[in-house]
Amino acid sequence: MIHRLFYYLLLNYVNLGLNLFFKKLKVVGSSNIPDKDPVIFVANHQNALVDALLVVTQNKRKTHFVARADVFKRPFLKKLLTLIYMMPIYRIRDGRHSLFLNDEIFERCKEVLLKGEAFMIFPEGNHSFDRRLRPLSKGFTRIALGALDVNRNLNLKVVPVGINYTHHQKYRGSVSLYFGDPIDVKKLYTGDFKQDSLKLKEAVAKRLKTLITHIEDQSTYKEQLQRLTATNPDFLNPFETNLRLQNLDNYPPEPLTKSDSGIKKLLKLPFILNAILPLSIWFSIKRGIKDPVMVASIKFCVGIFLFPIFFTLQSLAITYWLSDWAGIVYFTACMVTMPMISSVK
């Protein structure tokens, strides 16, 4: 009971944080999510932990998911991540001997599905800013077909999820999630793993490519992306951007939007100075981040935990020296102006 309460409180808090972190959070196709049947959410992977948090908070099912094993090394984090139904997945870089531990994780994933629950995975295997779908691994097919091996009558659905960012690292950028039509795994299942796995991968890849901006030709990827970006496309709408990709000659370049003026930057200065301590901690953390794809995820976590704690302590001090109302007004003002503070790179 306490575990479930903690999970839903944290889920709603993270959801609030995501709605503050992103200027616009657009969800399309929620009706494609089964209400009761076991489901695997299969998503593209562009933004580390933020991708997982978006899928988990924006669907109506309690969702288990996997993350790279190295984040489980610290005991406190391991306990916290387990509480939110996260499981470790091991990669070659964790040591070849560690890969055998995935067998146990895959069994736990199958158990989740056999209980009629939801599970999420990123079959590309790693994250990347590339606006294309990279080759899918067969891990999710092994879990899905393994569950059918145990129960051939299991009404298992695979729901492809396209995640689209206007800017991958920018605070107050926008994001869209497209939940695609579910794939009925039972209809594909024959008992021949090699054949069934290939069919399932192809079906998922085909649908995912329509739910994200997908530049197919790797040899001309950079050129096409530059031409596409120059036309100022709506990256939140993959149907429009993919159609635009096919007809780039019909879309002339558009002028770039202007950045903040000097006056706006000056108005932000008092709020930035007030939060100089947590900002300094963030800059210190940022310098140690080696993988640029992790920047947004770590910035989000710092934003929803460190800054509110700092503002709470300030507000308590104001309450002590002035009044309750002064502390409440101050805390509210700090939280309202957080977008100004967090826009600092």
mmCIF file of C-alpha atoms in Angstrom:
data_model
loop_
_atom_site.group_PDB
_atom_site.id
_atom_site.type_symbol
_atom_site.label_atom_id
_atom_site.label_comp_id
_atom_site.label_asym_id
_atom_site.label_seq_id
_atom_site.Cartn_x
_atom_site.Cartn_y
_atom_site.Cartn_z
ATOM 1 C CA MET A 1 0.000 0.000 0.000
ATOM 2 C CA ILE A 2 2.779 2.447 0.991
ATOM 3 C CA HIS A 3 4.773 1.413 -2.097
ATOM 4 C CA ARG A 4 1.802 2.109 -4.369
ATOM 5 C CA LEU A 5 1.080 5.449 -2.680
ATOM 6 C CA PHE A 6 4.721 6.517 -3.027
ATOM 7 C CA TYR A 7 4.717 5.463 -6.684
ATOM 8 C CA TYR A 8 1.637 7.488 -7.604
ATOM 9 C CA LEU A 9 2.721 10.535 -5.606
ATOM 10 C CA LEU A 10 6.127 10.495 -7.306
ATOM 11 C CA LEU A 11 4.522 9.840 -10.709
ATOM 12 C CA ASN A 12 2.244 12.859 -10.379
ATOM 13 C CA TYR A 13 5.082 15.049 -9.128
ATOM 14 C CA VAL A 14 7.275 14.021 -12.081
ATOM 15 C CA ASN A 15 4.340 14.648 -14.427
ATOM 16 C CA LEU A 16 3.983 18.167 -13.004
ATOM 17 C CA GLY A 17 7.725 18.673 -13.470
ATOM 18 C CA LEU A 18 7.565 17.536 -17.100
ATOM 19 C CA ASN A 19 4.726 19.962 -17.812
ATOM 20 C CA LEU A 20 6.875 22.768 -16.413
ATOM 21 C CA PHE A 21 10.053 21.589 -18.123
ATOM 22 C CA PHE A 22 8.424 21.506 -21.561
ATOM 23 C CA LYS A 23 6.641 24.487 -23.063
ATOM 24 C CA LYS A 24 4.240 22.115 -24.774
ATOM 25 C CA LEU A 25 3.663 18.429 -24.066
ATOM 26 C CA LYS A 26 1.458 16.929 -26.757
ATOM 27 C CA VAL A 27 0.012 13.410 -26.522
ATOM 28 C CA VAL A 28 -1.662 11.758 -29.518
ATOM 29 C CA GLY A 29 -3.273 8.317 -29.743
ATOM 30 C CA SER A 30 -3.964 7.566 -26.069
ATOM 31 C CA SER A 31 -7.005 5.583 -27.185
ATOM 32 C CA ASN A 32 -4.618 3.034 -28.741
ATOM 33 C CA ILE A 33 -3.469 1.940 -25.270
ATOM 34 C CA PRO A 34 -5.304 -1.234 -24.150
ATOM 35 C CA ASP A 35 -7.209 -0.857 -20.879
ATOM 36 C CA LYS A 36 -6.562 -4.342 -19.508
ATOM 37 C CA ASP A 37 -4.545 -6.508 -21.897
ATOM 38 C CA PRO A 38 -0.810 -6.921 -21.289
ATOM 39 C CA VAL A 39 1.128 -4.390 -23.339
ATOM 40 C CA ILE A 40 4.692 -3.608 -24.357
ATOM 41 C CA PHE A 41 5.376 0.031 -25.164
ATOM 42 C CA VAL A 42 8.155 0.126 -27.759
ATOM 43 C CA ALA A 43 9.605 3.620 -28.210
ATOM 44 C CA ASN A 44 12.400 5.400 -30.048
ATOM 45 C CA HIS A 45 15.153 6.623 -27.757
ATOM 46 C CA GLN A 46 16.477 10.184 -28.115
ATOM 47 C CA ASN A 47 16.718 11.717 -24.662
ATOM 48 C CA ALA A 48 17.900 9.261 -21.986
ATOM 49 C CA LEU A 49 15.750 9.130 -18.813
ATOM 50 C CA VAL A 50 13.342 11.836 -19.997
ATOM 51 C CA ASP A 51 12.063 9.463 -22.719
ATOM 52 C CA ALA A 52 11.122 6.856 -20.133
ATOM 53 C CA LEU A 53 9.515 9.378 -17.781
ATOM 54 C CA LEU A 54 7.395 10.762 -20.621
ATOM 55 C CA VAL A 55 6.005 7.372 -21.627
ATOM 56 C CA VAL A 56 5.394 6.274 -18.027
ATOM 57 C CA THR A 57 3.609 9.478 -16.976
ATOM 58 C CA GLN A 58 1.577 10.011 -20.151
ATOM 59 C CA ASN A 59 -0.158 6.637 -20.304
ATOM 60 C CA LYS A 60 -2.924 5.238 -18.090
ATOM 61 C CA ARG A 61 -1.167 1.967 -17.215
ATOM 62 C CA LYS A 62 1.245 1.227 -14.381
ATOM 63 C CA THR A 63 4.357 0.654 -16.444
ATOM 64 C CA HIS A 64 7.493 -1.338 -15.650
ATOM 65 C CA PHE A 65 10.625 -0.446 -17.592
ATOM 66 C CA VAL A 66 14.322 -1.166 -17.915
ATOM 67 C CA ALA A 67 17.332 1.135 -17.705
ATOM 68 C CA ARG A 68 21.052 0.654 -18.142
ATOM 69 C CA ALA A 69 22.521 -1.310 -15.252
ATOM 70 C CA ASP A 70 25.225 1.162 -14.226
ATOM 71 C CA VAL A 71 22.667 3.523 -12.649
ATOM 72 C CA PHE A 72 21.785 0.740 -10.172
ATOM 73 C CA LYS A 73 25.290 0.587 -8.670
ATOM 74 C CA ARG A 74 24.538 2.963 -5.808
ATOM 75 C CA PRO A 75 22.358 1.301 -3.102
ATOM 76 C CA PHE A 76 20.091 4.329 -2.587
ATOM 77 C CA LEU A 77 19.427 4.741 -6.312
ATOM 78 C CA LYS A 78 18.867 1.003 -6.709
ATOM 79 C CA LYS A 79 16.186 1.053 -4.003
ATOM 80 C CA LEU A 80 14.534 4.172 -5.427
ATOM 81 C CA LEU A 81 14.511 2.849 -9.002
ATOM 82 C CA THR A 82 13.101 -0.488 -7.866
ATOM 83 C CA LEU A 83 10.267 1.360 -6.102
ATOM 84 C CA ILE A 84 9.242 2.926 -9.431
ATOM 85 C CA TYR A 85 9.218 -0.481 -11.190
ATOM 86 C CA MET A 86 12.521 -0.048 -12.992
ATOM 87 C CA MET A 87 14.785 -3.001 -13.763
ATOM 88 C CA PRO A 88 18.463 -3.063 -14.858
ATOM 89 C CA ILE A 89 19.473 -4.178 -18.330
ATOM 90 C CA TYR A 90 23.082 -5.154 -18.932
ATOM 91 C CA ARG A 91 25.229 -4.276 -21.947
ATOM 92 C CA ILE A 92 28.567 -5.487 -23.257
ATOM 93 C CA ARG A 93 30.279 -2.462 -21.699
ATOM 94 C CA ASP A 94 29.135 -3.785 -18.289
ATOM 95 C CA GLY A 95 31.224 -6.914 -18.957
ATOM 96 C CA ARG A 96 30.363 -9.965 -21.022
ATOM 97 C CA HIS A 97 29.729 -11.991 -17.869
ATOM 98 C CA SER A 98 26.996 -9.478 -16.941
ATOM 99 C CA LEU A 99 24.986 -10.289 -20.059
ATOM 100 C CA PHE A 100 23.906 -13.570 -18.477
ATOM 101 C CA LEU A 101 22.093 -11.536 -15.817
ATOM 102 C CA ASN A 102 19.717 -10.342 -18.548
ATOM 103 C CA ASP A 103 18.180 -13.818 -18.626
ATOM 104 C CA GLU A 104 16.736 -13.190 -15.165
ATOM 105 C CA ILE A 105 15.549 -9.706 -16.175
ATOM 106 C CA PHE A 106 13.826 -11.083 -19.296
ATOM 107 C CA GLU A 107 12.064 -13.663 -17.122
ATOM 108 C CA ARG A 108 10.839 -10.909 -14.802
ATOM 109 C CA CYS A 109 9.609 -8.942 -17.827
ATOM 110 C CA LYS A 110 7.689 -11.985 -19.061
ATOM 111 C CA GLU A 111 6.110 -12.370 -15.627
ATOM 112 C CA VAL A 112 4.930 -8.755 -15.799
ATOM 113 C CA LEU A 113 3.170 -9.487 -19.098
ATOM 114 C CA LEU A 114 1.710 -12.800 -17.917
ATOM 115 C CA LYS A 115 0.112 -10.891 -15.030
ATOM 116 C CA GLY A 116 -1.585 -8.623 -17.585
ATOM 117 C CA GLU A 117 0.545 -5.564 -16.801
ATOM 118 C CA ALA A 118 2.483 -3.059 -18.927
ATOM 119 C CA PHE A 119 6.161 -2.922 -19.787
ATOM 120 C CA MET A 120 8.264 -0.420 -21.753
ATOM 121 C CA ILE A 121 11.491 -0.871 -23.676
ATOM 122 C CA PHE A 122 13.710 1.061 -26.099
ATOM 123 C CA PRO A 123 14.692 -1.504 -28.748
ATOM 124 C CA GLU A 124 17.278 0.755 -30.423
ATOM 125 C CA GLY A 125 19.488 -0.213 -27.487
ATOM 126 C CA ASN A 126 21.001 3.229 -26.856
ATOM 127 C CA HIS A 127 20.047 6.874 -27.159
ATOM 128 C CA SER A 128 20.874 9.341 -29.913
ATOM 129 C CA PHE A 129 19.780 12.803 -31.080
ATOM 130 C CA ASP A 130 19.433 11.481 -34.655
ATOM 131 C CA ARG A 131 16.055 12.153 -36.229
ATOM 132 C CA ARG A 132 15.682 8.643 -37.571
ATOM 133 C CA LEU A 133 14.817 5.181 -36.340
ATOM 134 C CA ARG A 134 17.948 3.132 -35.810
ATOM 135 C CA PRO A 135 18.058 -0.692 -36.163
ATOM 136 C CA LEU A 136 15.990 -2.506 -33.539
ATOM 137 C CA SER A 137 17.417 -5.234 -31.318
ATOM 138 C CA LYS A 138 15.471 -8.444 -30.761
ATOM 139 C CA GLY A 139 15.282 -8.113 -26.962
ATOM 140 C CA PHE A 140 11.642 -7.014 -26.952
ATOM 141 C CA THR A 141 10.671 -9.818 -29.354
ATOM 142 C CA ARG A 142 12.340 -12.343 -27.052
ATOM 143 C CA ILE A 143 10.221 -11.069 -24.141
ATOM 144 C CA ALA A 144 6.987 -10.884 -26.142
ATOM 145 C CA LEU A 145 7.315 -14.259 -27.851
ATOM 146 C CA GLY A 146 8.596 -15.854 -24.643
ATOM 147 C CA ALA A 147 5.387 -14.807 -22.910
ATOM 148 C CA LEU A 148 3.386 -16.407 -25.754
ATOM 149 C CA ASP A 149 5.425 -19.584 -25.354
ATOM 150 C CA VAL A 150 4.092 -19.807 -21.799
ATOM 151 C CA ASN A 151 0.513 -18.795 -22.642
ATOM 152 C CA ARG A 152 -0.515 -18.992 -26.301
ATOM 153 C CA ASN A 153 -3.861 -17.356 -25.482
ATOM 154 C CA LEU A 154 -2.251 -14.237 -24.018
ATOM 155 C CA ASN A 155 -3.805 -11.121 -25.600
ATOM 156 C CA LEU A 156 -0.463 -9.357 -25.740
ATOM 157 C CA LYS A 157 -0.277 -6.063 -27.600
ATOM 158 C CA VAL A 158 2.784 -4.105 -28.683
ATOM 159 C CA VAL A 159 2.148 -0.363 -28.853
ATOM 160 C CA PRO A 160 4.764 1.643 -30.822
ATOM 161 C CA VAL A 161 5.491 5.053 -29.294
ATOM 162 C CA GLY A 162 7.053 7.909 -31.247
ATOM 163 C CA ILE A 163 8.776 10.602 -29.160
ATOM 164 C CA ASN A 164 9.475 13.888 -30.944
ATOM 165 C CA TYR A 165 11.404 16.880 -29.555
ATOM 166 C CA THR A 166 11.687 20.369 -30.968
ATOM 167 C CA HIS A 167 15.000 20.718 -29.064
ATOM 168 C CA HIS A 168 16.572 17.781 -27.261
ATOM 169 C CA GLN A 169 18.423 19.722 -24.548
ATOM 170 C CA LYS A 170 16.676 23.081 -24.358
ATOM 171 C CA TYR A 171 14.558 23.897 -21.317
ATOM 172 C CA ARG A 172 11.040 24.942 -22.368
ATOM 173 C CA GLY A 173 11.374 23.153 -25.668
ATOM 174 C CA SER A 174 8.369 21.066 -26.693
ATOM 175 C CA VAL A 175 7.728 17.357 -27.097
ATOM 176 C CA SER A 176 5.060 15.116 -28.569
ATOM 177 C CA LEU A 177 4.225 11.473 -27.921
ATOM 178 C CA TYR A 178 2.399 9.440 -30.557
ATOM 179 C CA PHE A 179 0.925 6.134 -29.391
ATOM 180 C CA GLY A 180 0.469 4.088 -32.549
ATOM 181 C CA ASP A 181 -1.987 1.338 -33.430
ATOM 182 C CA PRO A 182 -1.369 -1.752 -31.260
ATOM 183 C CA ILE A 183 0.124 -4.864 -32.821
ATOM 184 C CA ASP A 184 -1.558 -8.132 -31.796
ATOM 185 C CA VAL A 185 1.376 -10.450 -31.073
ATOM 186 C CA LYS A 186 -0.876 -13.500 -30.867
ATOM 187 C CA LYS A 187 -1.766 -13.120 -34.542
ATOM 188 C CA LEU A 188 1.929 -13.126 -35.514
ATOM 189 C CA TYR A 189 2.881 -16.033 -33.275
ATOM 190 C CA THR A 190 3.649 -19.402 -34.897
ATOM 191 C CA GLY A 191 6.164 -20.835 -32.433
ATOM 192 C CA ASP A 192 9.093 -20.302 -34.800
ATOM 193 C CA PHE A 193 11.126 -17.683 -32.894
ATOM 194 C CA LYS A 194 13.376 -16.628 -35.766
ATOM 195 C CA GLN A 195 10.488 -16.086 -38.152
ATOM 196 C CA ASP A 196 8.153 -14.514 -35.571
ATOM 197 C CA SER A 197 10.882 -12.240 -34.224
ATOM 198 C CA LEU A 198 11.661 -10.907 -37.692
ATOM 199 C CA LYS A 199 7.973 -10.262 -38.455
ATOM 200 C CA LEU A 200 7.410 -8.480 -35.155
ATOM 201 C CA LYS A 201 10.521 -6.303 -35.556
ATOM 202 C CA GLU A 202 9.511 -5.339 -39.091
ATOM 203 C CA ALA A 203 5.941 -4.513 -38.028
ATOM 204 C CA VAL A 204 7.133 -2.328 -35.140
ATOM 205 C CA ALA A 205 9.819 -0.579 -37.224
ATOM 206 C CA LYS A 206 7.340 0.177 -40.007
ATOM 207 C CA ARG A 207 4.905 1.852 -37.611
ATOM 208 C CA LEU A 208 7.550 3.674 -35.591
ATOM 209 C CA LYS A 209 8.964 5.290 -38.724
ATOM 210 C CA THR A 210 5.614 7.011 -39.249
ATOM 211 C CA LEU A 211 5.446 8.243 -35.632
ATOM 212 C CA ILE A 212 8.793 10.096 -35.647
ATOM 213 C CA THR A 213 10.727 12.258 -38.090
ATOM 214 C CA HIS A 214 12.605 9.574 -39.977
ATOM 215 C CA ILE A 215 15.439 10.306 -42.404
ATOM 216 C CA GLU A 216 16.048 6.957 -44.083
ATOM 217 C CA ASP A 217 19.159 7.608 -46.177
ATOM 218 C CA GLN A 218 22.163 7.728 -43.815
ATOM 219 C CA SER A 219 24.542 8.834 -46.593
ATOM 220 C CA THR A 220 22.644 12.124 -47.010
ATOM 221 C CA TYR A 221 21.350 12.401 -43.425
ATOM 222 C CA LYS A 222 23.142 15.642 -42.480
ATOM 223 C CA GLU A 223 22.243 17.366 -45.737
ATOM 224 C CA GLN A 224 18.564 16.401 -45.485
ATOM 225 C CA LEU A 225 18.361 17.399 -41.827
ATOM 226 C CA GLN A 226 19.882 20.809 -42.563
ATOM 227 C CA ARG A 227 17.480 21.389 -45.445
ATOM 228 C CA LEU A 228 14.522 20.219 -43.380
ATOM 229 C CA THR A 229 15.449 22.351 -40.349
ATOM 230 C CA ALA A 230 15.882 25.411 -42.591
ATOM 231 C CA THR A 231 12.195 25.157 -43.584
ATOM 232 C CA ASN A 232 11.171 25.623 -39.914
ATOM 233 C CA PRO A 233 9.113 22.391 -39.689
ATOM 234 C CA ASP A 234 6.812 21.400 -36.856
ATOM 235 C CA PHE A 235 8.877 18.573 -35.359
ATOM 236 C CA LEU A 236 5.958 17.763 -33.059
ATOM 237 C CA ASN A 237 4.036 16.498 -36.093
ATOM 238 C CA PRO A 238 5.922 13.556 -37.645
ATOM 239 C CA PHE A 239 3.332 13.073 -40.379
ATOM 240 C CA GLU A 240 3.916 16.620 -41.614
ATOM 241 C CA THR A 241 7.721 16.459 -41.332
ATOM 242 C CA ASN A 242 7.964 13.106 -43.119
ATOM 243 C CA LEU A 243 5.771 14.427 -45.916
ATOM 244 C CA ARG A 244 7.984 17.526 -46.083
ATOM 245 C CA LEU A 245 11.086 15.314 -46.314
ATOM 246 C CA GLN A 246 9.689 13.701 -49.434
ATOM 247 C CA ASN A 247 9.101 17.126 -51.048
ATOM 248 C CA LEU A 248 11.913 19.331 -49.750
ATOM 249 C CA ASP A 249 12.225 21.159 -53.056
ATOM 250 C CA ASN A 250 8.716 22.561 -52.501
ATOM 251 C CA TYR A 251 9.614 24.123 -49.147
ATOM 252 C CA PRO A 252 11.942 27.151 -49.284
ATOM 253 C CA PRO A 253 14.058 28.081 -46.235
ATOM 254 C CA GLU A 254 12.409 30.333 -43.652
ATOM 255 C CA PRO A 255 14.101 33.027 -41.499
ATOM 256 C CA LEU A 256 15.253 31.962 -38.036
ATOM 257 C CA THR A 257 13.253 33.111 -35.019
ATOM 258 C CA LYS A 258 14.927 35.712 -32.849
ATOM 259 C CA SER A 259 16.387 34.805 -29.457
ATOM 260 C CA ASP A 260 15.637 36.698 -26.239
ATOM 261 C CA SER A 261 16.285 40.437 -26.421
ATOM 262 C CA GLY A 262 18.727 42.218 -24.109
ATOM 263 C CA ILE A 263 15.808 43.600 -22.048
ATOM 264 C CA LYS A 264 14.404 40.114 -21.402
ATOM 265 C CA LYS A 265 17.821 38.868 -20.362
ATOM 266 C CA LEU A 266 18.165 41.826 -17.993
ATOM 267 C CA LEU A 267 14.771 41.062 -16.413
ATOM 268 C CA LYS A 268 15.912 37.493 -15.722
ATOM 269 C CA LEU A 269 19.045 38.619 -13.893
ATOM 270 C CA PRO A 270 17.565 39.160 -10.369
ATOM 271 C CA PHE A 271 15.906 35.736 -10.400
ATOM 272 C CA ILE A 272 19.099 34.081 -11.622
ATOM 273 C CA LEU A 273 21.169 35.778 -8.915
ATOM 274 C CA ASN A 274 18.692 34.648 -6.267
ATOM 275 C CA ALA A 275 19.169 31.029 -7.359
ATOM 276 C CA ILE A 276 22.929 31.259 -7.823
ATOM 277 C CA LEU A 277 23.637 28.442 -5.330
ATOM 278 C CA PRO A 278 21.565 25.679 -7.014
ATOM 279 C CA LEU A 279 22.649 27.015 -10.430
ATOM 280 C CA SER A 280 26.286 26.698 -9.373
ATOM 281 C CA ILE A 281 25.660 23.120 -8.286
ATOM 282 C CA TRP A 282 24.031 22.416 -11.664
ATOM 283 C CA PHE A 283 26.961 23.897 -13.598
ATOM 284 C CA SER A 284 29.336 21.772 -11.530
ATOM 285 C CA ILE A 285 27.319 18.642 -12.309
ATOM 286 C CA LYS A 286 27.064 19.564 -15.993
ATOM 287 C CA ARG A 287 30.835 19.811 -16.365
ATOM 288 C CA GLY A 288 31.103 16.167 -15.354
ATOM 289 C CA ILE A 289 28.530 14.882 -17.874
ATOM 290 C CA LYS A 290 30.364 13.039 -20.635
ATOM 291 C CA ASP A 291 27.334 11.969 -22.670
ATOM 292 C CA PRO A 292 25.525 15.047 -24.119
ATOM 293 C CA VAL A 293 22.298 13.039 -24.449
ATOM 294 C CA MET A 294 22.200 12.821 -20.628
ATOM 295 C CA VAL A 295 22.231 16.600 -20.126
ATOM 296 C CA ALA A 296 18.455 17.172 -20.354
ATOM 297 C CA SER A 297 17.638 14.216 -18.088
ATOM 298 C CA ILE A 298 20.043 15.293 -15.348
ATOM 299 C CA LYS A 299 18.954 18.929 -15.682
ATOM 300 C CA PHE A 300 15.335 17.837 -15.266
ATOM 301 C CA CYS A 301 16.130 15.816 -12.116
ATOM 302 C CA VAL A 302 18.118 18.715 -10.644
ATOM 303 C CA GLY A 303 15.268 21.064 -11.506
ATOM 304 C CA ILE A 304 12.469 19.108 -9.847
ATOM 305 C CA PHE A 305 14.389 18.243 -6.675
ATOM 306 C CA LEU A 306 17.258 20.647 -5.939
ATOM 307 C CA PHE A 307 15.554 23.951 -6.803
ATOM 308 C CA PRO A 308 12.297 23.301 -4.866
ATOM 309 C CA ILE A 309 14.358 22.225 -1.824
ATOM 310 C CA PHE A 310 16.439 25.413 -2.038
ATOM 311 C CA PHE A 311 13.357 27.638 -2.420
ATOM 312 C CA THR A 312 11.630 25.814 0.451
ATOM 313 C CA LEU A 313 14.556 26.524 2.778
ATOM 314 C CA GLN A 314 14.555 30.176 1.724
ATOM 315 C CA SER A 315 10.785 30.380 2.285
ATOM 316 C CA LEU A 316 11.056 28.814 5.745
ATOM 317 C CA ALA A 317 13.661 31.410 6.680
ATOM 318 C CA ILE A 318 11.379 34.220 5.437
ATOM 319 C CA THR A 319 8.456 32.689 7.333
ATOM 320 C CA TYR A 320 10.539 32.615 10.520
ATOM 321 C CA TRP A 321 11.739 36.223 10.222
ATOM 322 C CA LEU A 322 8.626 37.815 8.678
ATOM 323 C CA SER A 323 5.352 35.887 8.438
ATOM 324 C CA ASP A 324 3.663 32.756 7.056
ATOM 325 C CA TRP A 325 2.120 34.708 4.192
ATOM 326 C CA ALA A 326 5.450 36.252 3.243
ATOM 327 C CA GLY A 327 7.000 32.788 3.043
ATOM 328 C CA ILE A 328 4.107 31.427 0.949
ATOM 329 C CA VAL A 329 4.168 34.388 -1.455
ATOM 330 C CA TYR A 330 7.931 34.120 -1.817
ATOM 331 C CA PHE A 331 7.865 30.365 -2.516
ATOM 332 C CA THR A 332 5.064 30.803 -5.086
ATOM 333 C CA ALA A 333 6.971 33.603 -6.826
ATOM 334 C CA CYS A 334 10.119 31.456 -6.984
ATOM 335 C CA MET A 335 8.277 28.494 -8.504
ATOM 336 C CA VAL A 336 6.474 30.722 -11.035
ATOM 337 C CA THR A 337 9.785 32.254 -12.147
ATOM 338 C CA MET A 338 11.595 28.914 -12.404
ATOM 339 C CA PRO A 339 11.278 28.904 -16.234
ATOM 340 C CA MET A 340 13.401 32.078 -16.296
ATOM 341 C CA ILE A 341 16.049 30.521 -14.052
ATOM 342 C CA SER A 342 16.124 27.128 -15.744
ATOM 343 C CA SER A 343 16.510 28.664 -19.195
ATOM 344 C CA VAL A 344 20.128 29.354 -18.213
ATOM 345 C CA LYS A 345 22.317 26.807 -20.004
#
